[in-house]
Backbone as JSON Lines, residues from 0, in Angstrom:
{"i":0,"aa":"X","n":[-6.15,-13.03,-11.07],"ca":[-7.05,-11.95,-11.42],"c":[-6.28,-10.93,-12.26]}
{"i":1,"aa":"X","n":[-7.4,-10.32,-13.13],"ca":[-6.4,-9.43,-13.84],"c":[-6.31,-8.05,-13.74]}
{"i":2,"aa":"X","n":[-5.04,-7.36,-13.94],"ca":[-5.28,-6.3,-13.3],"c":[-4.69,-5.08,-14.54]}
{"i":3,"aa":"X","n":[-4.57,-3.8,-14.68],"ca":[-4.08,-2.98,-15.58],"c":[-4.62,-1.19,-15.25]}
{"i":4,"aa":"X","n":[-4.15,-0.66,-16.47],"ca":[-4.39,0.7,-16.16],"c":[-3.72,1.0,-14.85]}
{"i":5,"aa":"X","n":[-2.55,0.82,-14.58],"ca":[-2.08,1.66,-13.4],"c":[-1.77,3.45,-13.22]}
{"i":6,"aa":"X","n":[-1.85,3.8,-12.41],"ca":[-1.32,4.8,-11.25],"c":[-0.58,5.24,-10.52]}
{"i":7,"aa":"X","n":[0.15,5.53,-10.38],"ca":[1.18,6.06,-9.48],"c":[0.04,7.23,-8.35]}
{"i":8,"aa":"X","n":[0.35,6.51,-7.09],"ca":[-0.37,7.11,-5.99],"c":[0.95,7.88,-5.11]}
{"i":9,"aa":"X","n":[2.18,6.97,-4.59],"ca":[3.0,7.79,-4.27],"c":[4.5,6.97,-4.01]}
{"i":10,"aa":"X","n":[5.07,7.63,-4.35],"ca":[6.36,6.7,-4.47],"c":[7.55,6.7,-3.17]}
{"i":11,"aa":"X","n":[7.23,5.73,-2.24],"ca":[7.63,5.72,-1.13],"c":[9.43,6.03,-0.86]}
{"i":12,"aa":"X","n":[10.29,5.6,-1.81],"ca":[11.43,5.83,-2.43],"c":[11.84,7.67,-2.23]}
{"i":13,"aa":"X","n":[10.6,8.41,-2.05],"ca":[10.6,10.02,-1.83],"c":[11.13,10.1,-0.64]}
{"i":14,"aa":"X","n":[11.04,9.34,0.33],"ca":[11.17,9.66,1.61],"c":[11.92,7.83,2.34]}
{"i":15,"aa":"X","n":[12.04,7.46,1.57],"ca":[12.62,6.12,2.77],"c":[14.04,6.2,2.12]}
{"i":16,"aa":"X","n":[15.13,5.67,2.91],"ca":[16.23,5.37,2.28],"c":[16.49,4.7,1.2]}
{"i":17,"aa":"X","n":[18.09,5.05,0.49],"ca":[18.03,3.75,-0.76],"c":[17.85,2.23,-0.11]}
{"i":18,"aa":"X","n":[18.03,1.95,0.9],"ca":[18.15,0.51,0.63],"c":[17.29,0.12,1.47]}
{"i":19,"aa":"X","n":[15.9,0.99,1.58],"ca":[14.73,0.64,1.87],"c":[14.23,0.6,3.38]}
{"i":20,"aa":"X","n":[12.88,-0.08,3.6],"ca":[12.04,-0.07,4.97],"c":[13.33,-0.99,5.76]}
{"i":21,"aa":"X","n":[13.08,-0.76,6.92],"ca":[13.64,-1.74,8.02],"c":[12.44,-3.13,8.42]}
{"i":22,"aa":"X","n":[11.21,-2.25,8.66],"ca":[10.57,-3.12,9.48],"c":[8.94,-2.98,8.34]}
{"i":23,"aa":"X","n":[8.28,-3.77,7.95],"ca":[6.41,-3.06,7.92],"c":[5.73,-4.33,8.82]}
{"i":24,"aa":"X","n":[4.64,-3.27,9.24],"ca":[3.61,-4.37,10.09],"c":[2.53,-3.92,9.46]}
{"i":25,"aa":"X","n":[1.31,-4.23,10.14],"ca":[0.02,-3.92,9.71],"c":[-1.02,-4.12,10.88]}
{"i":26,"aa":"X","n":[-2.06,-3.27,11.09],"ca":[-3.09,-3.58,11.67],"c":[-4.28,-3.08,11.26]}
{"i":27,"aa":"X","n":[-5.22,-3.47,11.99],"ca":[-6.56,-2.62,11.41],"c":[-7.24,-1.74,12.57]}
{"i":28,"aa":"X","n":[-7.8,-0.81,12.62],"ca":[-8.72,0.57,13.32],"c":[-9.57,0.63,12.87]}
{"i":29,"aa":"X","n":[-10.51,-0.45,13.57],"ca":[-11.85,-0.49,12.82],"c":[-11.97,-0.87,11.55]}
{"i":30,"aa":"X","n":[-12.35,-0.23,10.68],"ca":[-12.41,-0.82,9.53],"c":[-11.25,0.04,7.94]}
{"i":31,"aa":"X","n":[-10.1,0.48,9.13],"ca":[-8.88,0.89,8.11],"c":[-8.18,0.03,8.47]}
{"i":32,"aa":"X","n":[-7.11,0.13,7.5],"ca":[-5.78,-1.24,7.35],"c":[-5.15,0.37,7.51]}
{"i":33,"aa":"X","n":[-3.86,-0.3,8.6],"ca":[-3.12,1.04,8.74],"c":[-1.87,0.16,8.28]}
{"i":34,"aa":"X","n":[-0.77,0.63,7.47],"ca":[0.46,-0.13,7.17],"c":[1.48,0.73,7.79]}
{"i":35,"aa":"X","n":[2.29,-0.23,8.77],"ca":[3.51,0.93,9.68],"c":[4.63,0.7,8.72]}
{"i":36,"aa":"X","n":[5.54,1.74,8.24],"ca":[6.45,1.28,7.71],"c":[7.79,1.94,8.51]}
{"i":37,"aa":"X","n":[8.87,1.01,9.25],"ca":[9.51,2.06,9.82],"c":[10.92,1.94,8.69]}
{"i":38,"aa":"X","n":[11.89,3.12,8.8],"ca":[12.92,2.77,8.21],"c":[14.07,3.78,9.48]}
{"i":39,"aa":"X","n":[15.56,3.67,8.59],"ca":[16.32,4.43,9.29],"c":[16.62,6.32,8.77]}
{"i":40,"aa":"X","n":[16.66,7.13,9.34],"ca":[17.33,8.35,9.15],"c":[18.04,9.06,9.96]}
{"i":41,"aa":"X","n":[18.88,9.64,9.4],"ca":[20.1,10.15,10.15],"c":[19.65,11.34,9.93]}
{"i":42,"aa":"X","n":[20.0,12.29,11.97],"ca":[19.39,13.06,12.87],"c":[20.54,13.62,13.17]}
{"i":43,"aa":"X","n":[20.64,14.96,13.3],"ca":[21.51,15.63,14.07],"c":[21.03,16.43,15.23]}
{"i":44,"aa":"X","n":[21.73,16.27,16.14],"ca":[21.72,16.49,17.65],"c":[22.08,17.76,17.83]}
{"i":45,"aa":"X","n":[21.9,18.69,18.98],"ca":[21.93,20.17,19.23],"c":[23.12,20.35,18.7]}
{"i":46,"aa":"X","n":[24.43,19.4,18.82],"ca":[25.7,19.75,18.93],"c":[26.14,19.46,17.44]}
{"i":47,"aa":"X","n":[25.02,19.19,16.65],"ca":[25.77,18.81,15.35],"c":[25.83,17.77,14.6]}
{"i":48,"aa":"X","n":[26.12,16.43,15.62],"ca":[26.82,15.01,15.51],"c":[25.4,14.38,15.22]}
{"i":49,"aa":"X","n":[25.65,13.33,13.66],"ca":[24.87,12.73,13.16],"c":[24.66,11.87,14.26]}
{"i":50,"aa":"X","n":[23.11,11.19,13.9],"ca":[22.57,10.24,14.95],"c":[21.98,9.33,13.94]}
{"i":51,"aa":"X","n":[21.94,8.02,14.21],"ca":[20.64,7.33,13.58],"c":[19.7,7.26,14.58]}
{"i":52,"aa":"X","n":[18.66,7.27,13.56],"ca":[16.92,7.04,14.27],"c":[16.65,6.28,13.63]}
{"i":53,"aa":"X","n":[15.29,5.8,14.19],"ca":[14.01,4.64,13.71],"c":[13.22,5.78,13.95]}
{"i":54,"aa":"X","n":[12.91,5.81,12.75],"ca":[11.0,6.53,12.43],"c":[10.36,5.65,11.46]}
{"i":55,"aa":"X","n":[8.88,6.32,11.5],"ca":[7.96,5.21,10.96],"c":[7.11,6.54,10.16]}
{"i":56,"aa":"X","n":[6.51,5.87,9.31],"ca":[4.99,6.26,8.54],"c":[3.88,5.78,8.39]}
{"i":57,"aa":"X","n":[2.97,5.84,8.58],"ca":[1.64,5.08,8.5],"c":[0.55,5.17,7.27]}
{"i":58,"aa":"X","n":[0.81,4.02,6.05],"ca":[0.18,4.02,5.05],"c":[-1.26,3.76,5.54]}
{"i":59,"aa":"X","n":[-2.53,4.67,6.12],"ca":[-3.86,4.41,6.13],"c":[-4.61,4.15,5.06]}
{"i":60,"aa":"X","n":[-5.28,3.12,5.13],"ca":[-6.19,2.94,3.84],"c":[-7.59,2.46,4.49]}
{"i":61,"aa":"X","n":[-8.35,3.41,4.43],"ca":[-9.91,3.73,4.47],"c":[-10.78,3.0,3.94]}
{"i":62,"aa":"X","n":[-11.83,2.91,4.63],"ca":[-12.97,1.97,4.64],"c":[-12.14,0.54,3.6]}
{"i":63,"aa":"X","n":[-11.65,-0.39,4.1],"ca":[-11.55,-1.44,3.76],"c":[-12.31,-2.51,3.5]}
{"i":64,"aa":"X","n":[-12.65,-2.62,2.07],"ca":[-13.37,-4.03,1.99],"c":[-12.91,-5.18,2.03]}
{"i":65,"aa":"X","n":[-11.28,-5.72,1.32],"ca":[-10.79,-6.47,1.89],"c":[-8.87,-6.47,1.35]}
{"i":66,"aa":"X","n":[-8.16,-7.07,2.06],"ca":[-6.56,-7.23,1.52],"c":[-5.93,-8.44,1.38]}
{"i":67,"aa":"X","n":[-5.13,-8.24,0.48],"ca":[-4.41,-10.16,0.66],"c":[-2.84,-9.24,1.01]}
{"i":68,"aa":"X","n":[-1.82,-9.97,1.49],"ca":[-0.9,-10.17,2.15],"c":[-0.18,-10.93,1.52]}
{"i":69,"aa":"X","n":[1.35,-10.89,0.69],"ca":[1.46,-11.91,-0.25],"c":[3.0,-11.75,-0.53]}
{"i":70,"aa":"X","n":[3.9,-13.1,-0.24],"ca":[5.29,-12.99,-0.65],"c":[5.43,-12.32,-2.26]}
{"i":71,"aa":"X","n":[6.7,-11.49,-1.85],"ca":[7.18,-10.59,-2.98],"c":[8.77,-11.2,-3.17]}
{"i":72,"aa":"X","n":[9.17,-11.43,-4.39],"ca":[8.49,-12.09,-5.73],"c":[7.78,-13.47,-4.69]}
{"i":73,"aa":"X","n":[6.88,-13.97,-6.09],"ca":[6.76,-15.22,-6.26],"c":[5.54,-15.59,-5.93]}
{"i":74,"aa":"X","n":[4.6,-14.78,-6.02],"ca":[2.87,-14.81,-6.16],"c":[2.31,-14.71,-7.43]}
{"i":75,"aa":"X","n":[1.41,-15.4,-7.34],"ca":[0.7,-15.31,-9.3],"c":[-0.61,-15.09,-9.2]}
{"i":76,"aa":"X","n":[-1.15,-14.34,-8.32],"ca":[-2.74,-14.68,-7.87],"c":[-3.3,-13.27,-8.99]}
{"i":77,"aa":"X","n":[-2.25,-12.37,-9.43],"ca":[-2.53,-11.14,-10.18],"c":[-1.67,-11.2,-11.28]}
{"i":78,"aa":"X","n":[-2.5,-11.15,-12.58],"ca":[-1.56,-11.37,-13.57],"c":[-1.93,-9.46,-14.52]}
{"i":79,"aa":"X","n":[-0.8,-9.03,-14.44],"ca":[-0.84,-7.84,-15.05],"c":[-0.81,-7.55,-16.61]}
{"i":80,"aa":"X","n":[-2.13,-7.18,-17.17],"ca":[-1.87,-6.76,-18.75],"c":[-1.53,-5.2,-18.95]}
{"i":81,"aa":"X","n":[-0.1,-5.83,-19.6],"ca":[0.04,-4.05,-20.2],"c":[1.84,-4.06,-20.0]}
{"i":82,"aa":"X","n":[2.46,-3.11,-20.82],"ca":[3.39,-2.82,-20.41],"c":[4.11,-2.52,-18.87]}
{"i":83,"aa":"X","n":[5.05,-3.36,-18.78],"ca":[5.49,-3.18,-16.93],"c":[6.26,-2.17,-17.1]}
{"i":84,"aa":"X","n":[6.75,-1.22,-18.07],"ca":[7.27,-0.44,-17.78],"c":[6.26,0.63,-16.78]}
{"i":85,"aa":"X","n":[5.08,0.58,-16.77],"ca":[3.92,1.81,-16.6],"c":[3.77,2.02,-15.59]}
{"i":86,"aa":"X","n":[4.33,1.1,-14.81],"ca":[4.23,1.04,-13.16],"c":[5.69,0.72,-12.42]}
{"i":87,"aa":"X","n":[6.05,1.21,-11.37],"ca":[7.43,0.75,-10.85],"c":[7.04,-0.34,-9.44]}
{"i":88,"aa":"X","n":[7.74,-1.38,-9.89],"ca":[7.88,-1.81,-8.39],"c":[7.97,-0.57,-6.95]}
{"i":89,"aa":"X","n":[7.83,-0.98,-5.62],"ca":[8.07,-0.23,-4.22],"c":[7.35,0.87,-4.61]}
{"i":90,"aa":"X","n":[6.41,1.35,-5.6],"ca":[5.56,2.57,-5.76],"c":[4.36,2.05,-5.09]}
{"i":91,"aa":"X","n":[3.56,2.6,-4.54],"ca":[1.99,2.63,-4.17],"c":[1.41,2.93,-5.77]}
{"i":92,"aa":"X","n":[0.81,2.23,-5.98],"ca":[-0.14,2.07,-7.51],"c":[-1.62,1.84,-6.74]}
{"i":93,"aa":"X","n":[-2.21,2.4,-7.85],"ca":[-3.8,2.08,-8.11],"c":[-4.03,1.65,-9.43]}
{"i":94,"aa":"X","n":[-4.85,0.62,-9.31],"ca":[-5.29,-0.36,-10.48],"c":[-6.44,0.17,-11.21]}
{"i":95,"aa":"X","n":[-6.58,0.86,-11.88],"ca":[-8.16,1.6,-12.64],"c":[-8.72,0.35,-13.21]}
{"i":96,"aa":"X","n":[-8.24,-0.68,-13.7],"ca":[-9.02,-1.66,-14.29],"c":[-8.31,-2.63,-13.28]}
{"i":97,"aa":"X","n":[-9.35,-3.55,-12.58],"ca":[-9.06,-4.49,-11.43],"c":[-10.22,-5.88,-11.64]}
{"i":98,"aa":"X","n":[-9.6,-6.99,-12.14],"ca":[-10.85,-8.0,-11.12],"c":[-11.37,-8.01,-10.15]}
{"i":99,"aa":"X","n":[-10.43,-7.67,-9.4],"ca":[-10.22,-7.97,-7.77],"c":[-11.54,-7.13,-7.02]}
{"i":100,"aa":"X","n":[-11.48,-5.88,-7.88],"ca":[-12.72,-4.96,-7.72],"c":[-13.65,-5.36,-8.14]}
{"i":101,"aa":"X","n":[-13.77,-5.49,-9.55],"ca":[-15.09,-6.2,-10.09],"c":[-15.79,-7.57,-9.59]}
{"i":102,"aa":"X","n":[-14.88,-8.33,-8.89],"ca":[-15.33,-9.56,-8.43],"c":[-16.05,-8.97,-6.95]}
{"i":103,"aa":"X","n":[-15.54,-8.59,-6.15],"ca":[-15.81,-7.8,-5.08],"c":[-17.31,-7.01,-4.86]}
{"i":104,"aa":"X","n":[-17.55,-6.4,-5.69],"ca":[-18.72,-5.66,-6.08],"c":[-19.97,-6.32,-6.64]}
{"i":105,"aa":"X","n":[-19.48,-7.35,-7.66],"ca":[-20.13,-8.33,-7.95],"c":[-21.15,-9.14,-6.56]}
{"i":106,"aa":"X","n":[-19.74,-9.42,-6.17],"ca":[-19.87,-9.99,-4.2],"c":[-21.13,-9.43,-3.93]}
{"i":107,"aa":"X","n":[-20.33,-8.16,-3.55],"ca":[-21.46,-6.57,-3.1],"c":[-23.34,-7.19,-3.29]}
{"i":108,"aa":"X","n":[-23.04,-6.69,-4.5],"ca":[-24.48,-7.01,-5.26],"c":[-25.26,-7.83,-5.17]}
{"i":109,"aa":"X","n":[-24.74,-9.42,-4.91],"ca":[-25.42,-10.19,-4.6],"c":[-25.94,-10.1,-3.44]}
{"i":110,"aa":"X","n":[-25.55,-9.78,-2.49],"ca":[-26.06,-9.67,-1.1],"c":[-26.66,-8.85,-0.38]}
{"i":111,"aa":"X","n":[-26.39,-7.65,-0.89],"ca":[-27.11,-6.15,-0.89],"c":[-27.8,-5.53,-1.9]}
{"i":112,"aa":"X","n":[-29.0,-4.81,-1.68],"ca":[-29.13,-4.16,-3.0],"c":[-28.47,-2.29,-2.21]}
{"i":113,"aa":"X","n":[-27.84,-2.4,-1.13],"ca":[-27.6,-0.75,-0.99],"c":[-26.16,-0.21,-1.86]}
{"i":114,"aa":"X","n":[-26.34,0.98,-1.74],"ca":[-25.18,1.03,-2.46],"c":[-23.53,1.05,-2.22]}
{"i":115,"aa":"X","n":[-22.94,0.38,-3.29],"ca":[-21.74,-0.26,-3.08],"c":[-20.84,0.76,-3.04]}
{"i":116,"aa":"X","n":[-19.84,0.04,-2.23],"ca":[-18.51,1.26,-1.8],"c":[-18.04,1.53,-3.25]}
{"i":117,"aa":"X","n":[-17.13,2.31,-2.87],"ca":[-16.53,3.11,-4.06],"c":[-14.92,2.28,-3.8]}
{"i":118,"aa":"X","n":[-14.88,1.42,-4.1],"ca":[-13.4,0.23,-4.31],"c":[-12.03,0.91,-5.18]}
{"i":119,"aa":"X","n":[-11.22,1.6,-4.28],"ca":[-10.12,1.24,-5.31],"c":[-9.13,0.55,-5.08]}
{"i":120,"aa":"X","n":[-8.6,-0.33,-5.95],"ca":[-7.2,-1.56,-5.71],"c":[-6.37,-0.26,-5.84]}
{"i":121,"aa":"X","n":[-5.54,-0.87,-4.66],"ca":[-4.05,-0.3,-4.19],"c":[-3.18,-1.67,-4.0]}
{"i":122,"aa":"X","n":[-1.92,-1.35,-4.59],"ca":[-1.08,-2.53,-4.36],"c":[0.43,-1.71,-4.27]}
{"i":123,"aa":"X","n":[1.1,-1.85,-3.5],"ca":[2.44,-1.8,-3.06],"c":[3.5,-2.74,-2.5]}
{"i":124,"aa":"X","n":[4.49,-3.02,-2.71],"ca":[5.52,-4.08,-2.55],"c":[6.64,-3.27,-1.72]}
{"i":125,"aa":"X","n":[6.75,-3.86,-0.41],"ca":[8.28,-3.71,-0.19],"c":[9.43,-4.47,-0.05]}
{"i":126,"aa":"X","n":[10.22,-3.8,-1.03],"ca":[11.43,-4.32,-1.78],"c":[12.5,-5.07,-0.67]}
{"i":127,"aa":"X","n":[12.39,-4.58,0.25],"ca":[13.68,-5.33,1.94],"c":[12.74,-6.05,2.26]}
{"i":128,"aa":"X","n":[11.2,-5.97,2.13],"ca":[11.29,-7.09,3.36],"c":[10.43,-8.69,2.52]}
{"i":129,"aa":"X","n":[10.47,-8.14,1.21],"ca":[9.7,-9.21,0.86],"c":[8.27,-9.68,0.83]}
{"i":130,"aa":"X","n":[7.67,-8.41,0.65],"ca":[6.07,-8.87,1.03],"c":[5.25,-7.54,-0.11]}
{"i":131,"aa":"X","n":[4.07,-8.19,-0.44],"ca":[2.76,-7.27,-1.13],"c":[1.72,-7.05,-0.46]}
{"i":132,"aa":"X","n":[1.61,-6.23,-0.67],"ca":[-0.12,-5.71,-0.22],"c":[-1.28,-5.42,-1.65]}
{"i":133,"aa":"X","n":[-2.01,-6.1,-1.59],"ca":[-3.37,-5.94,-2.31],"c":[-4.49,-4.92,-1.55]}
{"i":134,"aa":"X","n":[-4.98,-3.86,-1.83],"ca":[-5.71,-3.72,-0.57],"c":[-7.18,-2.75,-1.57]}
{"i":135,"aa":"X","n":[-8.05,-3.48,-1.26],"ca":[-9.34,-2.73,-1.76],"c":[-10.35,-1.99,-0.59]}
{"i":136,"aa":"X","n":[-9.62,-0.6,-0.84],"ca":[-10.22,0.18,-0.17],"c":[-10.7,1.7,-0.7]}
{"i":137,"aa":"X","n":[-11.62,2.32,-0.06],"ca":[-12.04,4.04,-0.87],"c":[-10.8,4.95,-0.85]}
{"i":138,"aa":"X","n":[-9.75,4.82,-0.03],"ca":[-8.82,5.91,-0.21],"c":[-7.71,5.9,0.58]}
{"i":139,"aa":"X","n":[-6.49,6.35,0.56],"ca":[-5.32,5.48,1.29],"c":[-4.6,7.35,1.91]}
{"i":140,"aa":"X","n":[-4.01,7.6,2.68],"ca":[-3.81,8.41,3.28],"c":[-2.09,8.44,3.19]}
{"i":141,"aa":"X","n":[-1.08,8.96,3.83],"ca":[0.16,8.61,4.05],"c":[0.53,9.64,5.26]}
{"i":142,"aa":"X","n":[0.98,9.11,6.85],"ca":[0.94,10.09,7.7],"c":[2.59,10.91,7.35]}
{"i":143,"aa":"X","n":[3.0,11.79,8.12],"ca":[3.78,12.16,8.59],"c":[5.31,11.6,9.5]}
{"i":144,"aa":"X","n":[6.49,12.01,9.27],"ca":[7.05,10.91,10.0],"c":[6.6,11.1,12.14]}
{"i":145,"aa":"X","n":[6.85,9.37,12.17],"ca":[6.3,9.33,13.47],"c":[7.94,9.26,14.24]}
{"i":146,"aa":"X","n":[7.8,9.35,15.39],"ca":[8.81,8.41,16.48],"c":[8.63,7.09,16.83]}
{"i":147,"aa":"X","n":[9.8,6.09,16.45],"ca":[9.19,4.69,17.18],"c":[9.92,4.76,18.39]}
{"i":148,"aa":"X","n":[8.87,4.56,19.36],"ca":[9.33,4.34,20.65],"c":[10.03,2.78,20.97]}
């Protein structure tokens, strides 16, 4: 599918270490895809003395119509027109011009005449662990850092 016109939504690189996530999972809450991403940061204690931690962030992405899940490199299911400089790998992007959407809606249409969600492709890659996210949804959130217990 083809995809272009990218976005920069938010560049996870702001806040995770250089040499990236430790862990991502994923689940869904109803009808959001929540993406956990944990990594490491170093904490100092009352007394001073660096600590490492595990904290996490939670990429929410709202009303979900649907996601693919996809080894990073070495998927071809999205073929990108346009200069690759315009987009960075490990960034959260939005696709303004998407098949993936247009096919989707298309979907939509045939089966409904009510009116169709408001679709935007989000795609992000993380760089440690080897994996993509495709995710067509109305709007993607980014929490706060969490504690992993």
């Amino acid at each position: 599918m083809k995809i272009s016109q990218p976005k920069l939504v938010l560049n996870p690189y702001e806040w995770l270490p250089g040499f990236g996530e430790s862990k991502v999972s994923f689940r869904s809450v109803g009808v959001d895809l929540v993406l956990d991403v944990e990594y490491e940061k170093d904490v100092f204690d009352a007394d001073g003395n660096e600590e490492l931690s595990i904290v996490r962030r939670e990429m929410v992405f709202k009303n979900v119509h649907s996601f693919i899940k996809l080894p990073f490199p070495g998927s071809i299911i999205f073929n990108f027109l346009g200069d690759a400089s315009e987009f960075g790998l490990g960034e959260l992007t939005e696709f303004r011009e998407s098949e993936f959407v247009r096919n989707s809606l298309d979907s939509w249409r045939l089966l409904t005449s009510l009116e169709p969600p408001r679709l935007r492709h989000f795609s992000i890659q993380f760089l440690a662990e080897n994996i993509a996210f495709h995710v067509l949804a109305e709007e993607v959130f980014l929490s706060g850092e969490l504690s992993v217990i």
